[in-house]
CSV table of C-alpha atoms and ligand atoms in Angstrom, one decimal:
chain,number,residue,atom,x,y,z
T,1,MET,CA,0.0,0.0,0.0
T,2,ALA,CA,2.0,2.9,-1.3
T,3,GLY,CA,1.0,6.2,0.4
T,4,GLU,CA,1.8,9.8,-0.4
T,5,PRO,CA,5.6,10.2,-0.5
T,6,VAL,CA,6.9,12.2,2.5
T,7,SER,CA,8.7,15.4,1.9
T,8,ALA,CA,12.2,16.0,3.2
T,9,LEU,CA,11.1,19.3,4.5
T,10,THR,CA,9.3,17.6,7.3
T,11,ILE,CA,12.5,16.1,8.7
T,12,ASP,CA,13.9,17.4,12.0
T,13,LEU,CA,17.3,16.3,13.3
T,14,GLN,CA,18.2,16.9,16.9
T,15,PRO,CA,21.7,15.9,18.2
T,16,LEU,CA,21.7,13.8,21.3
T,17,GLU,CA,24.4,13.5,24.0
T,18,PRO,CA,27.1,12.9,22.9
T,19,PRO,CA,26.2,14.2,19.4
T,20,PHE,CA,27.5,11.3,17.4
T,21,ALA,CA,23.9,10.1,18.1
T,22,ALA,CA,20.9,12.1,16.8
T,23,LYS,CA,17.2,11.9,16.9
T,24,LEU,CA,15.4,12.2,13.5
T,25,SER,CA,11.7,12.8,13.4
T,26,GLY,CA,9.2,13.4,10.7
T,27,PRO,CA,9.1,10.5,8.3
T,28,ASP,CA,6.8,7.5,8.5
T,29,LEU,CA,9.1,4.6,7.7
T,30,SER,CA,6.2,2.2,6.9
T,31,ARG,CA,5.5,4.1,3.7
T,32,PRO,CA,7.7,4.5,0.6
T,33,LEU,CA,9.9,7.6,1.0
T,34,ASP,CA,10.7,10.0,-1.8
T,35,GLY,CA,14.3,10.5,-3.0
T,36,ALA,CA,14.8,13.8,-1.1
T,37,THR,CA,13.7,12.3,2.2
T,38,LEU,CA,16.0,9.3,1.7
T,39,ASP,CA,18.9,11.6,0.8
T,40,ALA,CA,18.2,13.5,4.1
T,41,ILE,CA,18.2,10.3,6.1
T,42,ARG,CA,21.3,9.1,4.5
T,43,GLU,CA,23.0,12.4,5.1
T,44,ALA,CA,21.9,12.3,8.8
T,45,TRP,CA,23.4,8.8,9.1
T,46,ARG,CA,26.6,9.9,7.4
T,47,ARG,CA,27.0,12.7,10.0
T,48,HIS,CA,25.7,10.8,13.0
T,49,PRO,CA,26.7,7.1,13.3
T,50,VAL,CA,23.7,6.5,15.5
T,51,VAL,CA,20.3,7.8,14.3
T,52,VAL,CA,17.2,7.3,16.4
T,53,ILE,CA,13.8,7.5,14.7
T,54,PRO,CA,11.0,7.3,17.3
T,55,GLY,CA,7.4,6.3,16.9
T,56,GLN,CA,7.5,3.8,14.1
T,57,GLU,CA,4.9,1.0,13.6
T,58,LEU,CA,6.6,-1.4,11.1
T,59,SER,CA,5.7,-4.9,9.9
T,60,PRO,CA,8.6,-7.2,9.0
T,61,GLU,CA,8.0,-6.4,5.3
T,62,GLN,CA,8.0,-2.7,6.0
T,63,GLN,CA,11.2,-2.8,8.0
T,64,LEU,CA,12.9,-4.9,5.2
T,65,ALA,CA,11.7,-2.4,2.5
T,66,TYR,CA,12.9,0.6,4.5
T,67,SER,CA,16.3,-1.1,5.2
T,68,ARG,CA,16.9,-1.9,1.6
T,69,ASN,CA,17.3,1.8,0.9
T,70,PHE,CA,20.7,1.6,2.6
T,71,GLY,CA,22.2,-1.4,0.9
T,72,THR,CA,22.0,-5.2,0.5
T,73,LEU,CA,20.6,-7.0,3.4
T,74,ARG,CA,22.1,-10.1,4.9
T,75,GLY,CA,21.1,-12.8,7.5
T,76,HIS,CA,23.1,-14.1,10.5
T,77,THR,CA,25.3,-17.0,11.3
T,78,VAL,CA,23.0,-17.8,14.3
T,79,THR,CA,20.2,-19.0,12.0
T,80,SER,CA,17.9,-20.0,14.9
T,81,LEU,CA,17.3,-16.2,15.4
T,82,LEU,CA,16.2,-15.6,11.8
T,83,HIS,CA,12.5,-15.2,11.2
T,84,PRO,CA,11.5,-18.3,9.3
T,85,GLN,CA,9.4,-16.4,6.8
T,86,TYR,CA,11.9,-13.5,6.5
T,87,PRO,CA,15.5,-14.8,6.6
T,88,GLU,CA,16.9,-11.2,6.5
T,89,LEU,CA,15.1,-10.4,9.7
T,90,LEU,CA,16.8,-11.2,13.0
T,91,VAL,CA,14.4,-11.6,15.9
T,92,LEU,CA,15.9,-10.8,19.3
T,93,SER,CA,13.2,-11.8,21.7
T,94,ASN,CA,13.1,-13.4,25.1
T,95,ARG,CA,9.8,-15.0,23.9
T,96,GLY,CA,11.1,-16.5,20.7
T,97,ARG,CA,8.5,-14.8,18.6
T,98,GLY,CA,7.7,-15.8,15.0
T,99,GLY,CA,9.1,-19.3,15.5
T,100,THR,CA,12.6,-18.1,16.4
T,101,ALA,CA,14.6,-19.3,19.4
T,102,PRO,CA,14.2,-17.2,22.5
T,103,ILE,CA,17.2,-15.1,23.5
T,104,ASN,CA,17.8,-13.4,26.8
T,105,ASN,CA,20.0,-10.3,26.7
T,106,GLY,CA,21.9,-11.2,23.5
T,107,GLY,CA,24.9,-9.0,22.8
T,108,ALA,CA,25.4,-8.0,26.5
T,109,TYR,CA,29.1,-7.2,25.8
T,110,TRP,CA,30.7,-4.5,23.8
T,111,HIS,CA,30.8,-5.4,20.1
T,112,SER,CA,30.2,-4.3,16.6
T,113,ASP,CA,28.0,-6.8,14.6
T,114,ILE,CA,29.7,-9.8,13.0
T,115,THR,CA,33.3,-8.5,12.9
T,116,TYR,CA,34.4,-12.2,12.9
T,117,GLU,CA,33.7,-12.2,9.1
T,118,TRP,CA,35.9,-10.8,6.4
T,119,GLU,CA,33.2,-8.4,5.2
T,120,PRO,CA,31.3,-7.3,8.4
T,121,PRO,CA,28.0,-5.5,8.0
T,122,MET,CA,28.1,-1.7,7.5
T,123,GLY,CA,25.1,-1.1,9.6
T,124,SER,CA,22.2,-2.5,11.6
T,125,ILE,CA,18.7,-1.2,12.0
T,126,LEU,CA,16.9,-2.3,15.2
T,127,HIS,CA,13.2,-1.8,15.8
T,128,GLY,CA,11.8,-2.0,19.3
T,129,VAL,CA,8.6,-3.9,18.8
T,130,ILE,CA,7.9,-4.7,22.5
T,131,VAL,CA,10.2,-3.2,25.1
T,132,PRO,CA,10.2,-3.6,28.9
T,133,PRO,CA,9.0,-0.7,31.0
T,134,GLY,CA,12.5,-0.2,32.4
T,135,GLY,CA,16.0,-1.5,31.6
T,136,GLY,CA,17.1,-3.2,28.5
T,137,ASP,CA,18.8,0.0,27.3
T,138,THR,CA,21.3,-0.3,24.5
T,139,LEU,CA,24.7,1.5,24.9
T,140,TYR,CA,26.6,2.9,21.9
T,141,ALA,CA,30.3,4.1,21.8
T,142,ASP,CA,31.7,6.5,19.3
T,143,MET,CA,34.8,4.9,17.9
T,144,CYS,CA,35.9,7.9,15.8
T,145,ALA,CA,36.0,10.1,18.9
T,146,ALA,CA,37.7,7.4,20.8
T,147,TYR,CA,40.4,7.1,18.2
T,148,GLU,CA,40.8,10.9,18.0
T,149,ALA,CA,41.3,11.1,21.8
T,150,LEU,CA,44.1,8.6,21.9
T,151,ASP,CA,47.6,10.0,22.7
T,152,GLY,CA,50.0,10.4,19.8
T,153,GLU,CA,52.2,7.6,21.0
T,154,THR,CA,49.3,5.1,21.1
T,155,LYS,CA,48.1,6.2,17.7
T,156,ALA,CA,51.6,5.7,16.3
T,157,ALA,CA,51.9,2.2,17.9
T,158,LEU,CA,48.6,1.2,16.1
T,159,GLU,CA,49.6,2.4,12.7
T,160,GLY,CA,49.4,-0.5,10.2
T,161,VAL,CA,48.6,-2.9,13.0
T,162,THR,CA,45.9,-5.6,12.5
T,163,ALA,CA,43.9,-7.8,14.9
T,164,ILE,CA,42.4,-11.2,14.8
T,165,HIS,CA,38.6,-11.5,15.1
T,166,THR,CA,36.8,-14.8,15.6
T,167,TYR,CA,33.5,-16.0,17.0
T,168,ARG,CA,35.5,-18.8,18.7
T,169,PHE,CA,36.8,-16.1,21.1
T,170,ARG,CA,33.2,-15.2,22.1
T,171,TYR,CA,32.2,-18.8,22.4
T,172,LEU,CA,35.1,-19.7,24.7
T,173,ALA,CA,34.3,-16.7,26.9
T,174,MET,CA,30.7,-18.0,27.2
T,175,VAL,CA,31.9,-21.5,28.0
T,176,ALA,CA,34.1,-19.9,30.7
T,177,GLU,CA,31.0,-18.1,32.1
T,178,GLY,CA,29.2,-21.4,32.1
T,179,VAL,CA,26.4,-20.3,29.7
T,180,ARG,CA,27.5,-22.6,26.8
T,181,PRO,CA,28.6,-26.2,26.7
T,182,ALA,CA,32.2,-26.9,25.8
T,183,ARG,CA,32.9,-27.9,22.2
T,184,THR,CA,35.7,-29.8,20.7
T,185,GLU,CA,38.3,-28.2,18.3
T,186,GLU,CA,36.6,-30.0,15.5
T,187,GLN,CA,33.2,-28.5,16.4
T,188,MET,CA,34.8,-25.1,16.6
T,189,ALA,CA,36.5,-25.4,13.2
T,190,GLU,CA,33.7,-23.5,11.5
T,191,TRP,CA,34.7,-20.4,13.3
T,192,ILE,CA,37.5,-19.0,11.2
T,193,GLU,CA,39.9,-16.3,12.2
T,194,VAL,CA,39.8,-13.1,10.2
T,195,GLU,CA,42.2,-10.1,10.3
T,196,HIS,CA,41.1,-6.5,10.3
T,197,PRO,CA,43.0,-3.2,10.8
T,198,VAL,CA,42.9,-1.9,14.4
T,199,VAL,CA,42.2,1.5,13.0
T,200,ARG,CA,40.0,1.6,9.9
T,201,THR,CA,39.2,4.4,7.5
T,202,ILE,CA,35.6,5.3,6.6
T,203,ALA,CA,35.4,5.6,2.8
T,204,GLU,CA,32.7,8.4,2.6
T,205,THR,CA,34.0,10.6,5.3
T,206,GLY,CA,37.7,9.9,5.5
T,207,GLN,CA,37.3,9.5,9.3
T,208,ARG,CA,39.4,7.0,11.2
T,209,ALA,CA,37.8,4.7,13.8
T,210,LEU,CA,39.2,2.3,16.3
T,211,TYR,CA,38.0,-1.1,15.2
T,212,VAL,CA,38.5,-3.6,18.1
T,213,ASN,CA,35.8,-4.9,20.4
T,214,GLU,CA,35.4,-6.9,23.5
T,215,GLY,CA,33.1,-9.5,21.9
T,216,PHE,CA,35.1,-10.8,19.0
T,217,THR,CA,38.7,-9.4,18.9
T,218,ALA,CA,40.9,-12.2,20.1
T,219,ARG,CA,44.4,-10.6,19.8
T,220,ILE,CA,46.6,-8.3,17.9
T,221,ALA,CA,48.3,-10.1,15.0
T,222,GLY,CA,52.0,-10.8,15.5
T,223,TRP,CA,52.2,-9.3,19.0
T,224,PRO,CA,53.3,-11.3,22.1
T,225,GLU,CA,50.2,-12.5,24.0
T,226,ASP,CA,50.7,-10.2,27.0
T,227,GLU,CA,51.4,-7.1,25.0
T,228,SER,CA,48.4,-7.8,22.8
T,229,ARG,CA,46.1,-8.3,25.9
T,230,ASP,CA,47.5,-5.1,27.6
T,231,MET,CA,46.9,-3.0,24.5
T,232,LEU,CA,43.4,-4.4,23.8
T,233,ASP,CA,42.4,-4.0,27.5
T,234,LYS,CA,43.6,-0.4,27.4
T,235,LEU,CA,41.8,0.4,24.2
T,236,LEU,CA,38.6,-1.3,25.2
T,237,ALA,CA,38.5,0.5,28.6
T,238,HIS,CA,39.2,3.8,26.8
T,239,THR,CA,36.5,3.4,24.1
T,240,VAL,CA,33.7,2.9,26.6
T,241,GLU,CA,34.5,5.9,28.8
T,242,ALA,CA,31.3,7.8,29.5
T,243,ARG,CA,32.3,10.8,27.3
T,244,PHE,CA,32.0,8.5,24.2
T,245,VAL,CA,28.9,6.6,25.2
T,246,TYR,CA,25.2,7.3,24.3
T,247,ARG,CA,22.6,5.3,26.2
T,248,HIS,CA,19.4,4.5,24.3
T,249,ARG,CA,16.4,4.0,26.6
T,250,TRP,CA,13.9,2.2,24.4
T,251,GLN,CA,10.3,3.3,23.8
T,252,PRO,CA,8.0,1.0,21.8
T,253,GLY,CA,8.3,1.9,18.1
T,254,ASP,CA,11.8,3.3,18.3
T,255,VAL,CA,14.1,2.6,15.3
T,256,VAL,CA,17.8,2.9,15.9
T,257,MET,CA,20.2,2.7,12.9
T,258,TRP,CA,23.9,2.4,13.8
T,259,ASP,CA,27.0,2.3,11.7
T,260,ASN,CA,29.0,-0.8,12.7
T,261,ARG,CA,32.2,0.7,11.3
T,262,ARG,CA,32.2,3.7,13.6
T,263,THR,CA,30.5,2.5,16.8
T,264,LEU,CA,30.4,-0.3,19.3
T,265,HIS,CA,27.2,-1.3,21.2
T,266,ARG,CA,26.1,-3.5,24.0
T,267,ALA,CA,22.8,-4.7,25.5
T,268,THR,CA,22.1,-4.2,29.2
T,269,GLU,CA,20.1,-6.1,31.8
T,270,TYR,CA,16.4,-6.0,32.3
T,271,ASP,CA,13.7,-7.9,34.1
T,272,LEU,CA,13.4,-11.1,32.1
T,273,THR,CA,9.8,-11.7,33.2
T,274,GLN,CA,9.0,-8.7,30.9
T,275,GLU,CA,8.8,-9.3,27.2
T,276,ARG,CA,11.5,-7.7,25.0
T,277,THR,CA,11.1,-8.2,21.3
T,278,MET,CA,13.4,-6.4,18.8
T,279,HIS,CA,13.6,-6.8,15.0
T,280,ARG,CA,16.9,-6.3,13.4
T,281,THR,CA,17.9,-5.9,9.7
T,282,THR,CA,21.6,-6.0,8.8
T,283,ILE,CA,23.2,-4.1,5.9
T,284,SER,CA,26.1,-5.7,4.1
T,285,GLY,CA,29.6,-4.1,4.2
T,286,VAL,CA,33.0,-4.3,2.6
T,287,ARG,CA,36.3,-5.6,4.0
T,288,PRO,CA,37.7,-3.0,6.4
T,289,VAL,CA,40.7,-1.0,5.3
D,301,OGA,C1,21.9,-6.1,18.1
D,301,OGA,C2,22.3,-6.0,19.6
D,301,OGA,C3,21.5,-5.1,21.7
D,301,OGA,C4,20.2,-4.9,22.4
D,301,OGA,O1,20.8,-6.0,17.8
D,301,OGA,O2,22.9,-6.3,17.3
D,301,OGA,O3,23.4,-6.2,19.9
D,301,OGA,O4,20.1,-4.1,23.3
D,301,OGA,N1,21.3,-5.6,20.4
D,301,OGA,O5,19.2,-5.6,21.9
D,302,MN,MN1,24.8,-6.4,18.1
C-alpha cells in the first residue's frame, strides 16, 4: 500500500548527547519515502553514526523495505534467530517470537556486529517492537571520537597494525561463564579467524575509527600475547568511557540505525519476566581498510 511520499522538508534532526547520536523525526518509515527524504536520512546517518527515529509501527515487510534503501541485506550465522518467513530479519526476543529461538540479553558485551567475518556489516537497523517498561537499554560508543582522543604515542603504535577476530573467542568466553557447553576443536573449526586493521578508515567521510571490540577481537596479530592483551584492554577501557557513550532508553516503536564501522554497542540487563522483542535488519559491508 504505497502512500503519499513524505517530503524531506518535514524532517527534524536533533543531536543527542554525545552528538554522534541524533534523533530524527518526521518520516513514517512504513511508507515508501521520496528521494529527497531518503537523501536527508542518508546524510543524517553519514553525519551521525547512530540515528534514532521514534514512533514507528513497522511490519517485518515494511522494515525490510525501508532497510533496503541503505544497501543489500544479509542474514546471520545464528540461524535460529532468523525469522522463518523473512530470513533477512533477525528476531531478538526473550519470547522466541515468530518461530525463532528465545534469546535473553543477546549482545550483552561491547561489540560491533559480526566483525568475525571478512566483510562485516556496514550497519544495523533495530526496531523496538515490545520493550520492557525499564531497563534493556542499548549503549553505543563513538569509535571515531575514541580514536581521536588517543595520545600520539598510542596512535603511532597502532599504525598499520591488524587484529584477529573470531566467533570462537566469544564462544570460549561464554563457555568460561558457564552459559554454553564446551565444544571440541573439530566442532569449533567452522569459526574461522579473520584479520582487520585496528584503525579503519571510513570511505565516505575519511574519518578514522578504532576497530576492536570486547566481543570478537581475540588478539593483535603478530604481538606477544601479554602485550596484545594489555593493548586491547587499554583500548577497550578507553572506548567505553562515559564521554564516548550514548545510552538509548527504548520506547516502543523506536528505530535505531547504527554504523557498525564507527560504533560499538552492547545490551544491558532488564527484568526477564517482561517481554523484550526487537527486529533487526543488517546491511552488508565491505572488507575494512
Ligand atoms: C543487536 C544488539 C542489543 C540490544 O541488535 O545487534 O546487539 O540491546 N542488540 O538488543
Ligand atoms: Mn549487536
